[in-house]
Amino acid sequence: QVQLVESGGGLVQPGGSLRLSCAASGSIFSFDTMGWYRQAPGKQREFLASITSGGRTKYADSVKGRFTISSVNAKNRVALQMNSLKPEDTAVYYCYVDSFLDGTPDYWGQGTQVTVSS
């Protein structure tokens, strides 16, 4: 089992920045891929970004150039730096781990709310 805990969400004005963090514990291995999704009210969960153990990153077009994913210190922590935030970025943000490296999340965090509003 893997446990994921997100932090760093909150209220920010349009154009502002937030940094989300995710810490994984349990049966996580150094070759796992980690990443982020989000889900806005009334919408499906949307892929945002991922990072492999080798540091290769992937982004959704909707956040490319504004969001940056990174590994923080140990391989079981990732961060999502979000800049130039827009009201449409308002959502619950979820961290995930892809342990089987098949491109689909195997474990999820509980989510952290991000609200972009003036």
Short mmCIF file of C-alpha atoms in Angstrom, two decimals:
data_model
loop_
_atom_site.label_atom_id
_atom_site.label_comp_id
_atom_site.label_asym_id
_atom_site.label_seq_id
_atom_site.Cartn_x
_atom_site.Cartn_y
_atom_site.Cartn_z
CA GLN A 1 0.00 0.00 0.00
CA VAL A 2 1.01 3.58 -0.67
CA GLN A 3 -0.20 6.63 1.22
CA LEU A 4 -0.11 10.06 -0.38
CA VAL A 5 -0.57 13.37 1.41
CA GLU A 6 -0.95 16.64 -0.50
CA SER A 7 -0.45 20.12 0.89
CA GLY A 8 -0.18 23.69 -0.32
CA GLY A 9 -3.65 24.40 -1.67
CA GLY A 10 -5.59 27.54 -0.91
CA LEU A 11 -7.09 30.74 -2.26
CA VAL A 12 -5.08 32.83 -4.70
CA GLN A 13 -5.88 35.77 -6.95
CA PRO A 14 -5.79 35.45 -10.74
CA GLY A 15 -2.22 35.73 -11.98
CA GLY A 16 -0.85 34.47 -8.68
CA SER A 17 1.16 31.37 -7.83
CA LEU A 18 0.86 28.35 -5.58
CA ARG A 19 3.14 25.41 -4.88
CA LEU A 20 1.60 22.04 -4.11
CA SER A 21 3.55 19.26 -2.43
CA CYS A 22 2.91 15.54 -2.22
CA ALA A 23 4.62 13.11 0.13
CA ALA A 24 4.36 9.37 -0.46
CA SER A 25 4.95 6.65 2.12
CA GLY A 26 4.54 2.89 2.25
CA SER A 27 5.41 0.52 -0.57
CA ILE A 28 6.71 3.06 -3.02
CA PHE A 29 9.72 2.25 -5.12
CA SER A 30 12.31 4.47 -6.71
CA PHE A 31 11.11 3.56 -10.20
CA ASP A 32 7.52 4.68 -9.66
CA THR A 33 6.07 7.56 -11.65
CA MET A 34 4.29 10.30 -9.72
CA GLY A 35 2.07 13.09 -10.91
CA TRP A 36 -0.99 15.29 -10.54
CA TYR A 37 -4.59 15.38 -11.69
CA ARG A 38 -7.34 17.85 -10.88
CA GLN A 39 -11.11 17.77 -10.82
CA ALA A 40 -13.31 20.83 -11.12
CA PRO A 41 -16.98 20.76 -10.05
CA GLY A 42 -19.10 18.94 -12.59
CA LYS A 43 -16.09 17.85 -14.66
CA GLN A 44 -14.05 14.69 -15.07
CA ARG A 45 -10.71 14.27 -13.40
CA GLU A 46 -8.04 15.77 -15.67
CA PHE A 47 -4.39 14.78 -16.04
CA LEU A 48 -1.98 17.66 -15.43
CA ALA A 49 1.62 16.48 -15.12
CA SER A 50 3.84 13.52 -14.32
CA ILE A 51 7.48 12.82 -13.59
CA THR A 52 9.38 9.55 -13.87
CA SER A 53 12.13 8.35 -11.60
CA GLY A 54 14.56 9.45 -14.28
CA GLY A 55 13.19 12.97 -14.23
CA ARG A 56 11.28 12.83 -17.51
CA THR A 57 8.22 15.09 -17.34
CA LYS A 58 4.92 15.23 -19.20
CA TYR A 59 2.31 17.99 -19.16
CA ALA A 60 -1.23 18.57 -20.31
CA ASP A 61 -1.53 21.30 -22.92
CA SER A 62 -3.77 23.29 -20.59
CA VAL A 63 -0.94 23.84 -18.09
CA LYS A 64 2.20 23.61 -20.22
CA GLY A 65 4.39 26.65 -19.65
CA ARG A 66 2.55 27.63 -16.45
CA PHE A 67 2.94 24.56 -14.21
CA THR A 68 6.18 22.77 -13.37
CA ILE A 69 6.46 19.36 -11.73
CA SER A 70 9.60 18.37 -9.86
CA SER A 71 10.97 15.75 -7.50
CA VAL A 72 11.76 17.20 -4.11
CA ASN A 73 14.81 15.81 -2.37
CA ALA A 74 13.87 12.14 -2.07
CA LYS A 75 12.16 10.24 -4.88
CA ASN A 76 8.96 9.91 -2.86
CA ARG A 77 8.09 13.62 -2.86
CA VAL A 78 6.89 15.72 -5.75
CA ALA A 79 5.92 19.35 -6.08
CA LEU A 80 3.75 21.22 -8.56
CA GLN A 81 4.65 24.87 -9.02
CA MET A 82 1.66 26.70 -10.48
CA ASN A 83 2.14 30.17 -11.95
CA SER A 84 -0.13 32.58 -13.81
CA LEU A 85 -3.16 30.96 -12.24
CA LYS A 86 -6.57 31.49 -13.82
CA PRO A 87 -10.09 31.13 -12.41
CA GLU A 88 -10.51 28.01 -14.56
CA ASP A 89 -7.67 26.39 -12.60
CA THR A 90 -10.02 26.19 -9.62
CA ALA A 91 -10.33 22.52 -8.70
CA VAL A 92 -9.37 19.82 -6.24
CA TYR A 93 -5.82 18.72 -7.03
CA TYR A 94 -4.83 15.09 -6.53
CA CYS A 95 -1.39 13.53 -6.34
CA TYR A 96 -0.98 9.99 -7.67
CA VAL A 97 1.53 7.18 -8.00
CA ASP A 98 1.79 4.90 -11.04
CA SER A 99 3.52 1.86 -9.53
CA PHE A 100 3.01 -0.46 -12.48
CA LEU A 101 4.21 2.11 -15.02
CA ASP A 102 1.23 1.46 -17.28
CA GLY A 103 0.22 5.09 -17.52
CA THR A 104 -2.64 4.86 -15.07
CA PRO A 105 -2.69 5.92 -11.41
CA ASP A 106 -2.59 3.14 -8.86
CA TYR A 107 -2.79 5.24 -5.69
CA TRP A 108 -4.35 8.63 -4.98
CA GLY A 109 -4.01 11.28 -2.32
CA GLN A 110 -7.03 12.81 -0.62
CA GLY A 111 -6.84 15.99 -2.68
CA THR A 112 -6.21 19.64 -1.89
CA GLN A 113 -8.49 22.52 -2.91
CA VAL A 114 -7.13 25.30 -5.11
CA THR A 115 -9.38 28.31 -5.63
CA VAL A 116 -8.41 31.12 -8.00
CA SER A 117 -10.60 34.14 -7.43
CA SER A 118 -10.41 37.86 -6.89
#
